Amino acid sequence: MGVRAFLLSLLVVLSACKGESMKPLPYLSEKPVRSFKAPEAVLEPGKDYYARLKTSKGDILLDLLEKEAPNTVNSFVFLALHRYFEGAEWHRVIPGFVAQTGDPTGTGRGGPGYTFGLEIAPGLAFDREGMVGMARTQDPNSNGSQFFITLAPTPHLTGQYTLFAKVVEGMEVVRRLTPTEGPGAGRERDKILSVEILVKE
């Protein structure tokens, strides 16, 4: 990233947070819970939600798009508040494409015990790195807990996968995640240590 681009991205982050603080929400369980029948409603109307992913490579801050993808963000926040993501590996990291996680089994086939459908918001696109989407099977109603962060523009995913967050800090951490495929692929996989949900005040 050039100096100009870096300064512009820094300005965006600073202006977004200027004069405002973010309050962490308390967890709803002391230990990770891995199975649910359905997510409970946990979002409060009018609140602006963020998520801090603490990983083995550093922290990543996501701006959750609760207005554009309310069902998806509610599910993500619900799972995070039950510590569902703790210890999950970045099981699919493909440089120039995506970094995927959210499956505590590490197999790419795990889920929270429930699924839900696509949420496609007009105007949102996987047009640059740092866009966060839900992973799914061929079934458009198979969203669960797995999600990915783009490592480059991936326009062919637009309209096919729910886009529910954007990276606002820590994109350099995402780029440092150990690849699982292609050149530089390593045996050791990076992990999510915790996910903290924040509300901007």
Short mmCIF file of C-alpha atoms in Angstrom, two decimals:
data_model
loop_
_atom_site.label_atom_id
_atom_site.label_comp_id
_atom_site.label_asym_id
_atom_site.label_seq_id
_atom_site.Cartn_x
_atom_site.Cartn_y
_atom_site.Cartn_z
CA MET A 1 0.00 0.00 0.00
CA GLY A 2 1.37 3.42 -0.96
CA VAL A 3 1.79 6.24 1.53
CA ARG A 4 -1.12 8.17 0.02
CA ALA A 5 -3.47 5.18 0.18
CA PHE A 6 -2.38 4.43 3.75
CA LEU A 7 -3.02 8.00 4.89
CA LEU A 8 -6.43 8.02 3.23
CA SER A 9 -7.44 4.76 4.91
CA LEU A 10 -6.15 6.07 8.26
CA LEU A 11 -8.18 9.25 7.81
CA VAL A 12 -11.32 7.22 7.15
CA VAL A 13 -10.82 5.19 10.33
CA LEU A 14 -10.08 8.26 12.44
CA SER A 15 -13.04 10.20 11.10
CA ALA A 16 -15.32 7.22 11.70
CA CYS A 17 -14.28 7.01 15.34
CA LYS A 18 -13.73 10.73 16.06
CA GLY A 19 -15.40 11.80 19.27
CA GLU A 20 -16.99 8.41 19.76
CA SER A 21 -16.10 5.49 21.99
CA MET A 22 -16.87 1.84 21.56
CA LYS A 23 -18.26 -0.16 24.45
CA PRO A 24 -17.73 -3.95 24.56
CA LEU A 25 -20.80 -6.07 25.15
CA PRO A 26 -20.64 -8.68 27.92
CA TYR A 27 -20.42 -12.31 26.85
CA LEU A 28 -23.53 -14.45 27.36
CA SER A 29 -21.59 -17.58 28.37
CA GLU A 30 -18.39 -18.27 30.28
CA LYS A 31 -17.27 -21.05 27.94
CA PRO A 32 -17.70 -21.56 24.18
CA VAL A 33 -21.10 -22.91 23.14
CA ARG A 34 -21.01 -24.76 19.81
CA SER A 35 -24.59 -25.82 19.05
CA PHE A 36 -27.88 -23.93 18.84
CA LYS A 37 -31.32 -24.50 17.39
CA ALA A 38 -31.63 -20.88 16.26
CA PRO A 39 -30.10 -17.51 17.07
CA GLU A 40 -31.88 -15.31 19.57
CA ALA A 41 -32.49 -11.64 18.77
CA VAL A 42 -29.58 -9.74 20.33
CA LEU A 43 -29.32 -6.56 18.26
CA GLU A 44 -30.81 -3.35 19.60
CA PRO A 45 -32.41 -0.94 17.08
CA GLY A 46 -30.35 2.13 16.31
CA LYS A 47 -27.08 0.71 17.62
CA ASP A 48 -23.88 0.65 15.51
CA TYR A 49 -22.07 -2.68 15.94
CA TYR A 50 -18.42 -3.62 15.45
CA ALA A 51 -16.43 -6.80 16.07
CA ARG A 52 -12.82 -7.12 17.16
CA LEU A 53 -11.30 -10.41 16.05
CA LYS A 54 -8.27 -11.25 18.16
CA THR A 55 -6.19 -13.71 16.15
CA SER A 56 -2.84 -15.43 16.48
CA LYS A 57 -1.46 -12.82 14.03
CA GLY A 58 -3.04 -9.72 15.60
CA ASP A 59 -6.34 -7.86 15.85
CA ILE A 60 -8.86 -7.20 13.07
CA LEU A 61 -11.67 -4.69 13.54
CA LEU A 62 -14.87 -5.18 11.54
CA ASP A 63 -17.67 -2.68 10.99
CA LEU A 64 -20.80 -4.86 11.02
CA LEU A 65 -23.48 -3.86 8.52
CA GLU A 66 -26.52 -4.35 10.73
CA LYS A 67 -28.77 -2.20 8.50
CA GLU A 68 -27.91 -3.98 5.26
CA ALA A 69 -27.75 -7.54 6.63
CA PRO A 70 -29.67 -7.57 9.93
CA ASN A 71 -30.28 -11.33 10.14
CA THR A 72 -26.67 -12.19 9.36
CA VAL A 73 -25.22 -9.63 11.76
CA ASN A 74 -27.62 -10.76 14.49
CA SER A 75 -26.49 -14.37 14.04
CA PHE A 76 -22.81 -13.39 14.03
CA VAL A 77 -23.20 -11.27 17.18
CA PHE A 78 -25.24 -14.00 18.88
CA LEU A 79 -22.54 -16.60 18.19
CA ALA A 80 -19.72 -14.27 19.20
CA LEU A 81 -21.40 -13.43 22.51
CA HIS A 82 -21.52 -17.18 23.22
CA ARG A 83 -17.77 -17.45 22.43
CA TYR A 84 -18.57 -19.75 19.50
CA PHE A 85 -15.60 -18.60 17.38
CA GLU A 86 -12.91 -19.01 20.05
CA GLY A 87 -10.19 -21.35 18.79
CA ALA A 88 -11.57 -21.54 15.23
CA GLU A 89 -8.86 -21.93 12.61
CA TRP A 90 -8.46 -19.93 9.44
CA HIS A 91 -8.97 -23.18 7.55
CA ARG A 92 -8.99 -21.74 4.01
CA VAL A 93 -6.54 -18.95 3.20
CA ILE A 94 -5.91 -18.36 -0.49
CA PRO A 95 -3.67 -15.35 -1.28
CA GLY A 96 -5.33 -13.02 -3.75
CA PHE A 97 -8.75 -14.46 -3.00
CA VAL A 98 -10.11 -14.99 0.54
CA ALA A 99 -9.29 -15.95 4.14
CA GLN A 100 -12.06 -18.13 5.61
CA THR A 101 -12.85 -19.17 9.18
CA GLY A 102 -15.80 -19.62 11.54
CA ASP A 103 -15.84 -23.42 11.77
CA PRO A 104 -14.73 -24.69 15.21
CA THR A 105 -14.20 -28.19 13.74
CA GLY A 106 -11.56 -26.82 11.34
CA THR A 107 -12.90 -29.02 8.54
CA GLY A 108 -14.85 -26.44 6.56
CA ARG A 109 -18.01 -28.49 7.06
CA GLY A 110 -19.03 -27.42 10.57
CA GLY A 111 -21.79 -25.07 11.62
CA PRO A 112 -23.79 -23.79 14.59
CA GLY A 113 -26.72 -26.22 14.25
CA TYR A 114 -28.90 -23.89 12.20
CA THR A 115 -28.83 -22.26 8.77
CA PHE A 116 -30.41 -19.19 7.21
CA GLY A 117 -30.80 -17.51 3.83
CA LEU A 118 -28.99 -14.91 1.77
CA GLU A 119 -29.23 -11.19 2.43
CA ILE A 120 -28.22 -9.21 -0.64
CA ALA A 121 -28.19 -5.42 -0.24
CA PRO A 122 -28.15 -3.21 -3.35
CA GLY A 123 -25.00 -1.15 -3.61
CA LEU A 124 -22.80 -3.54 -1.62
CA ALA A 125 -20.14 -5.37 -3.60
CA PHE A 126 -17.04 -7.49 -3.07
CA ASP A 127 -15.13 -4.84 -5.01
CA ARG A 128 -11.99 -4.61 -2.88
CA GLU A 129 -10.02 -6.36 -0.16
CA GLY A 130 -11.43 -6.37 3.34
CA MET A 131 -15.03 -7.17 2.49
CA VAL A 132 -16.55 -9.80 4.79
CA GLY A 133 -19.06 -12.35 3.51
CA MET A 134 -20.84 -15.49 4.65
CA ALA A 135 -19.55 -18.77 3.26
CA ARG A 136 -22.13 -21.32 2.14
CA THR A 137 -22.70 -24.42 0.03
CA GLN A 138 -24.54 -24.43 -3.30
CA ASP A 139 -27.75 -23.99 -1.31
CA PRO A 140 -28.44 -20.24 -0.88
CA ASN A 141 -30.14 -21.01 2.45
CA SER A 142 -27.05 -22.64 3.96
CA ASN A 143 -25.47 -19.66 5.73
CA GLY A 144 -24.33 -20.65 9.21
CA SER A 145 -21.18 -19.55 11.03
CA GLN A 146 -18.42 -19.64 8.42
CA PHE A 147 -17.29 -16.36 6.94
CA PHE A 148 -14.52 -15.01 4.73
CA ILE A 149 -12.55 -11.80 4.26
CA THR A 150 -11.56 -10.89 0.72
CA LEU A 151 -7.87 -10.44 -0.05
CA ALA A 152 -8.57 -8.76 -3.40
CA PRO A 153 -11.55 -7.57 -5.45
CA THR A 154 -13.81 -10.60 -6.05
CA PRO A 155 -16.69 -9.19 -8.14
CA HIS A 156 -17.97 -12.66 -9.10
CA LEU A 157 -19.06 -13.14 -5.46
CA THR A 158 -21.32 -10.06 -5.51
CA GLY A 159 -24.97 -11.02 -5.36
CA GLN A 160 -24.09 -14.64 -4.61
CA TYR A 161 -22.92 -14.33 -1.00
CA THR A 162 -24.11 -12.19 1.91
CA LEU A 163 -21.81 -9.23 2.53
CA PHE A 164 -22.22 -8.30 6.20
CA ALA A 165 -19.08 -6.43 7.35
CA LYS A 166 -16.01 -4.49 6.30
CA VAL A 167 -12.48 -4.47 7.74
CA VAL A 168 -11.75 -0.99 9.13
CA GLU A 169 -8.53 -1.83 11.01
CA GLY A 170 -6.05 -4.69 10.76
CA MET A 171 -6.13 -5.52 7.06
CA GLU A 172 -2.38 -6.06 7.31
CA VAL A 173 -3.16 -8.83 9.83
CA VAL A 174 -5.47 -10.53 7.33
CA ARG A 175 -2.71 -10.39 4.69
CA ARG A 176 -0.29 -12.07 7.13
CA LEU A 177 -2.50 -15.11 7.77
CA THR A 178 -0.71 -18.32 6.82
CA PRO A 179 -1.88 -19.60 3.41
CA THR A 180 -3.47 -23.05 3.32
CA GLU A 181 -3.22 -23.37 -0.46
CA GLY A 182 -0.74 -22.37 -3.15
CA PRO A 183 2.82 -21.07 -2.74
CA GLY A 184 3.76 -20.43 0.86
CA ALA A 185 1.13 -22.78 2.26
CA GLY A 186 2.02 -23.89 5.78
CA ARG A 187 0.97 -26.73 8.03
CA GLU A 188 0.28 -24.49 10.99
CA ARG A 189 -3.03 -22.66 10.80
CA ASP A 190 -3.73 -19.33 12.41
CA LYS A 191 -6.60 -19.15 14.88
CA ILE A 192 -9.23 -16.80 16.24
CA LEU A 193 -8.49 -16.32 19.93
CA SER A 194 -11.66 -14.37 20.67
CA VAL A 195 -14.33 -12.17 19.10
CA GLU A 196 -15.39 -9.09 21.03
CA ILE A 197 -18.58 -7.26 20.04
CA LEU A 198 -18.44 -3.48 20.39
CA VAL A 199 -21.18 -0.85 20.22
CA LYS A 200 -20.30 2.68 19.15
CA GLU A 201 -21.62 5.30 21.56
#
